[in-house]
mmCIF file of C-alpha atoms in Angstrom:
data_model
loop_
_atom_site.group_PDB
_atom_site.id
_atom_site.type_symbol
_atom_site.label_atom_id
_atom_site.label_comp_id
_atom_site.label_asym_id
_atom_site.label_seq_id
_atom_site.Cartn_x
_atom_site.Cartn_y
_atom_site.Cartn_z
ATOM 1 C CA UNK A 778 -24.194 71.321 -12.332
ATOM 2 C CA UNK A 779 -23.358 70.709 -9.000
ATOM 3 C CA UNK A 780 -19.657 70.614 -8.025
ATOM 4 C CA UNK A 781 -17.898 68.828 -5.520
ATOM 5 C CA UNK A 782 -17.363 69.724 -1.803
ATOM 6 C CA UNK A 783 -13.689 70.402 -0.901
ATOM 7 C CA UNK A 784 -14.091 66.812 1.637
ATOM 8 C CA UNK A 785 -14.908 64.934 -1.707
ATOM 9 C CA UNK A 786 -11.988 67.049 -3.791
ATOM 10 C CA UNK A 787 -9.457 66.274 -0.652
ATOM 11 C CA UNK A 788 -11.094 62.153 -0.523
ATOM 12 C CA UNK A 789 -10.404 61.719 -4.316
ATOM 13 C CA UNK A 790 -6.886 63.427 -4.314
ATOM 14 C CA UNK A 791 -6.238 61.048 -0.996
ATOM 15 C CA UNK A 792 -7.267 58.334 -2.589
ATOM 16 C CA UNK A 793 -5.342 58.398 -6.322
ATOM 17 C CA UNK A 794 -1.716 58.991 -3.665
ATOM 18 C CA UNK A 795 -3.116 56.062 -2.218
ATOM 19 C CA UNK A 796 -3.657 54.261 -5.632
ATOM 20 C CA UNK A 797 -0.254 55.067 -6.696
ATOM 21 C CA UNK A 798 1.620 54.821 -3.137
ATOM 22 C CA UNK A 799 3.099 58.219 -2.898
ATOM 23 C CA UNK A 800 1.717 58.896 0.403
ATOM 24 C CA UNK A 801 2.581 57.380 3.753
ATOM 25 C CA UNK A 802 -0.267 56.837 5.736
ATOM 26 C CA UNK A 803 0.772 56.862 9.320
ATOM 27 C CA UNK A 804 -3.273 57.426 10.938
ATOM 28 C CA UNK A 805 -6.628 55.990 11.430
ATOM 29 C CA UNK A 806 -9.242 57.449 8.889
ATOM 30 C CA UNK A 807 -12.212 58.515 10.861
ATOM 31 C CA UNK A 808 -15.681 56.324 9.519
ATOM 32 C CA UNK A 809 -16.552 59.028 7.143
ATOM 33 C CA UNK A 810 -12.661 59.309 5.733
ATOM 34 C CA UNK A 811 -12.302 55.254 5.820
ATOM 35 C CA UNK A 812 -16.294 54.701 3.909
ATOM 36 C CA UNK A 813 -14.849 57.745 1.375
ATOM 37 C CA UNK A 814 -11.453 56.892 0.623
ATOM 38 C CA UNK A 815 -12.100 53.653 0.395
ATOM 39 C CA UNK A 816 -15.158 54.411 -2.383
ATOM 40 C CA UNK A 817 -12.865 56.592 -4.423
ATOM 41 C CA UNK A 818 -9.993 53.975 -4.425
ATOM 42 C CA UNK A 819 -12.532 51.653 -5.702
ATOM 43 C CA UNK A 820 -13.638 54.068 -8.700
ATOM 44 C CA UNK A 821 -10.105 54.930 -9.433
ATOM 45 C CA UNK A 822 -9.806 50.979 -10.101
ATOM 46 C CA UNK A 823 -11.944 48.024 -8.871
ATOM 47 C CA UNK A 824 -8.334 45.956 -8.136
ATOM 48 C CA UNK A 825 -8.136 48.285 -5.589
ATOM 49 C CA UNK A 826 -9.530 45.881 -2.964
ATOM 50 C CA UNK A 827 -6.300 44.797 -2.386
ATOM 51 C CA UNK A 828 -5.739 47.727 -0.521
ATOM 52 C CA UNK A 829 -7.572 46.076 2.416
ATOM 53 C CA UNK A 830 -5.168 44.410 3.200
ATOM 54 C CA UNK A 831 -2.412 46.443 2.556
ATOM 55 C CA UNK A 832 -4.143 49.523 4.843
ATOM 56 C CA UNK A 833 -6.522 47.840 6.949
ATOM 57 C CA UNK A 834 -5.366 49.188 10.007
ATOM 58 C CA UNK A 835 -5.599 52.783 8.575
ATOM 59 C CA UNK A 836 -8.887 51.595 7.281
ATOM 60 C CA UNK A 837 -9.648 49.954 10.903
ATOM 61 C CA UNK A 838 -13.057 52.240 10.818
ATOM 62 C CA UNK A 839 -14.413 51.139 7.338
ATOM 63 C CA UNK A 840 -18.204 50.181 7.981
ATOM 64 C CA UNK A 841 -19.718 50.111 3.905
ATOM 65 C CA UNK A 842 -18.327 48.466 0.893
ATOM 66 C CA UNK A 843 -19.814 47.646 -2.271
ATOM 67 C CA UNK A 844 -17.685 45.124 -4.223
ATOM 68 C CA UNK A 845 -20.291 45.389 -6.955
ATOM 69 C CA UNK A 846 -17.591 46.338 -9.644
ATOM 70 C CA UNK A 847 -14.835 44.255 -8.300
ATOM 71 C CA UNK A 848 -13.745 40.568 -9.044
ATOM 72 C CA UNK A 849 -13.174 39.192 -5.654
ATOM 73 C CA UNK A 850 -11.169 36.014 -4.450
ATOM 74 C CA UNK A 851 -11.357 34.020 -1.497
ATOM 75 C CA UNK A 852 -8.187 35.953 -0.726
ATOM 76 C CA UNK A 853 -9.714 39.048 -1.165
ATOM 77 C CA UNK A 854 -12.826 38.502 0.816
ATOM 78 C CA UNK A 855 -11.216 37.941 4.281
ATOM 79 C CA UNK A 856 -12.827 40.902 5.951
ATOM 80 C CA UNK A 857 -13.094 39.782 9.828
ATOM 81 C CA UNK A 858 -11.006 43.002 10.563
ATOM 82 C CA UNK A 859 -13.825 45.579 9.565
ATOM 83 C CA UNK A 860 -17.177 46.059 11.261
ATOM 84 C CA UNK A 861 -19.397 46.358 8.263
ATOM 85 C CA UNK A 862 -23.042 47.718 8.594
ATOM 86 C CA UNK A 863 -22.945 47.735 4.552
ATOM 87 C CA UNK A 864 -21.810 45.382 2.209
ATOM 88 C CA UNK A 865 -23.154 45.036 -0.828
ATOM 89 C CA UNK A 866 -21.560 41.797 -2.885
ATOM 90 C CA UNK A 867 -21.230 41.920 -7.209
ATOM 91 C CA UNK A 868 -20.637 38.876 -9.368
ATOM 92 C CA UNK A 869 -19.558 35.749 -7.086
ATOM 93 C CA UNK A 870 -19.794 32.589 -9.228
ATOM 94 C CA UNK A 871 -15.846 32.316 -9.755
ATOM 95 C CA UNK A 872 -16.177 31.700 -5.929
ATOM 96 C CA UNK A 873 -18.644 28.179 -6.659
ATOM 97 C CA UNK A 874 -15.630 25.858 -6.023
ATOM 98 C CA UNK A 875 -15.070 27.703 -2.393
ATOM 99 C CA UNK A 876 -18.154 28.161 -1.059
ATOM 100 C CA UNK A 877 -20.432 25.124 -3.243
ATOM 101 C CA UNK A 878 -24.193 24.540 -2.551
ATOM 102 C CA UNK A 879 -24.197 21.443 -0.979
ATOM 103 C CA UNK A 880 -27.709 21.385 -2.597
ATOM 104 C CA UNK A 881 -27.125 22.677 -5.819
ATOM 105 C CA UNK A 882 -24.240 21.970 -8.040
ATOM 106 C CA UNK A 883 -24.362 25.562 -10.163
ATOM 107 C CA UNK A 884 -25.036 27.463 -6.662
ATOM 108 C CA UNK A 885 -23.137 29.161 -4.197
ATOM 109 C CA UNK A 886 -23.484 28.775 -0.308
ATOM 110 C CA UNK A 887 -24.045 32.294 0.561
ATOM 111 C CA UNK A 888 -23.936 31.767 4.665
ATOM 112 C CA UNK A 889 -20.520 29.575 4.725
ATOM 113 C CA UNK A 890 -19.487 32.708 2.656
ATOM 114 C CA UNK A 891 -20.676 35.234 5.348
ATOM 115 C CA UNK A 892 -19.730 33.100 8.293
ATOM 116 C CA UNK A 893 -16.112 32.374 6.602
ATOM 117 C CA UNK A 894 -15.357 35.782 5.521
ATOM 118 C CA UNK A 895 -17.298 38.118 8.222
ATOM 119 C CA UNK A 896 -16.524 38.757 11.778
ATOM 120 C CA UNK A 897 -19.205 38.351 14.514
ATOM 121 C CA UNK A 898 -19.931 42.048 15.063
ATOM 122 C CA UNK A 899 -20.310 42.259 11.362
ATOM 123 C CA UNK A 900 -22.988 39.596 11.359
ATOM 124 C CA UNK A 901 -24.877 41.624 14.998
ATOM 125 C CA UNK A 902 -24.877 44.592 13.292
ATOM 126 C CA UNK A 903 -25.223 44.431 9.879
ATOM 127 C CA UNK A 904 -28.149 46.514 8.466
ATOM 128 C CA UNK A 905 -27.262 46.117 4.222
ATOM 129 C CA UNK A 906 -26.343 42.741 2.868
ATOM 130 C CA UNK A 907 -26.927 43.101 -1.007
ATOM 131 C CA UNK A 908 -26.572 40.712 -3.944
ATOM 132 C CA UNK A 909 -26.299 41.905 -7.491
ATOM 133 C CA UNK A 910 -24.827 38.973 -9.477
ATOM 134 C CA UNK A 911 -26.675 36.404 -11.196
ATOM 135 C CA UNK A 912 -25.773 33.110 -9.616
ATOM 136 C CA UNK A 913 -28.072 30.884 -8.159
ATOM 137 C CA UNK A 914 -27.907 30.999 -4.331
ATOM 138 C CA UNK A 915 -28.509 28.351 -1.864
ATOM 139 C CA UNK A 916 -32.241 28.300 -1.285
ATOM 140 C CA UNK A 917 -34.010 29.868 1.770
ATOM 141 C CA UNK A 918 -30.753 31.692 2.223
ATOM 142 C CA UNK A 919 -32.586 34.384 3.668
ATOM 143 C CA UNK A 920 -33.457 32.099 6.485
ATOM 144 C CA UNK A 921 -30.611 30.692 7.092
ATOM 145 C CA UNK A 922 -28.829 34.245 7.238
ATOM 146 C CA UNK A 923 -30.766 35.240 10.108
ATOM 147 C CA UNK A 924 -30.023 31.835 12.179
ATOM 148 C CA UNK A 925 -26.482 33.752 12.093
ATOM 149 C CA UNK A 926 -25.833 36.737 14.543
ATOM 150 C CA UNK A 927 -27.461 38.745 12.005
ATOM 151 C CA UNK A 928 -30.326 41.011 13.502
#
């Protein structure tokens, strides 16, 4: 059994004050603070993405998310104020009627998504762009991605 560090004791105890506002937050996490704290508020409760926008200036530094477990909105998803090198998207077809297929009436058009809700040194640098959901996807995405800033 392994047990946890004292950063990922410290990260989850930071994170549930976070999750229930008894702490006032008055810094900048570091990367490795902003990428942990956020992934513990997250576990403590997928509806925690709203705490983007409530902390993103604490959370200026955040560079991975994985919204795998969360239901996101197009509210939720404006992220042009974090430079993301992974993000790793979960279930997105409640988000058809905002980003449609122009192609395909079931599918969603994945690069107005990325080019509406990702700033431009997101889409330079991004290294992880992940898809777990099973809705259909405008064809040759992957193409089309890469005719972004994406490297």
């Amino acid at each position: 059994m392994l047990f946890p560090t004292l950063y990922q004791l410290a990260a989850k105890s930071v994170a549930q004050q976070i999750y229930s506002d008894s702490i006032s937050i008055d810094f900048i996490f570091d990367i490795k603070s902003s990428n942990g704290e956020f992934r513990q508020l997250l576990e403590l409760d997928p509806k925690n993405i709203e705490k983007l926008k409530t902390h993103k200036n604490q959370l200026s530094t955040l560079t991975e998310l994985d919204l795998r477990k969360c239901k996101i909105d197009k509210r939720a998803l404006n992220l042009k104020s974090f430079r993301f090198n992974a993000l790793e998207f979960g279930e997105l077809y409640h988000l058809k009627k905002e980003f449609p297929d122009p192609t395909n009436i079931h599918g969603i058009d994945i690069v107005s998504l990325l080019e509406k809700t990702l700033n431009e040194i997101t889409q330079e640098k991004m290294v992880h762009l992940g898809f777990s959901g099973k809705e259909e996807i405008t064809i040759d995405w992957e193409e089309k991605v890469t005719c972004l800033k994406f490297s």
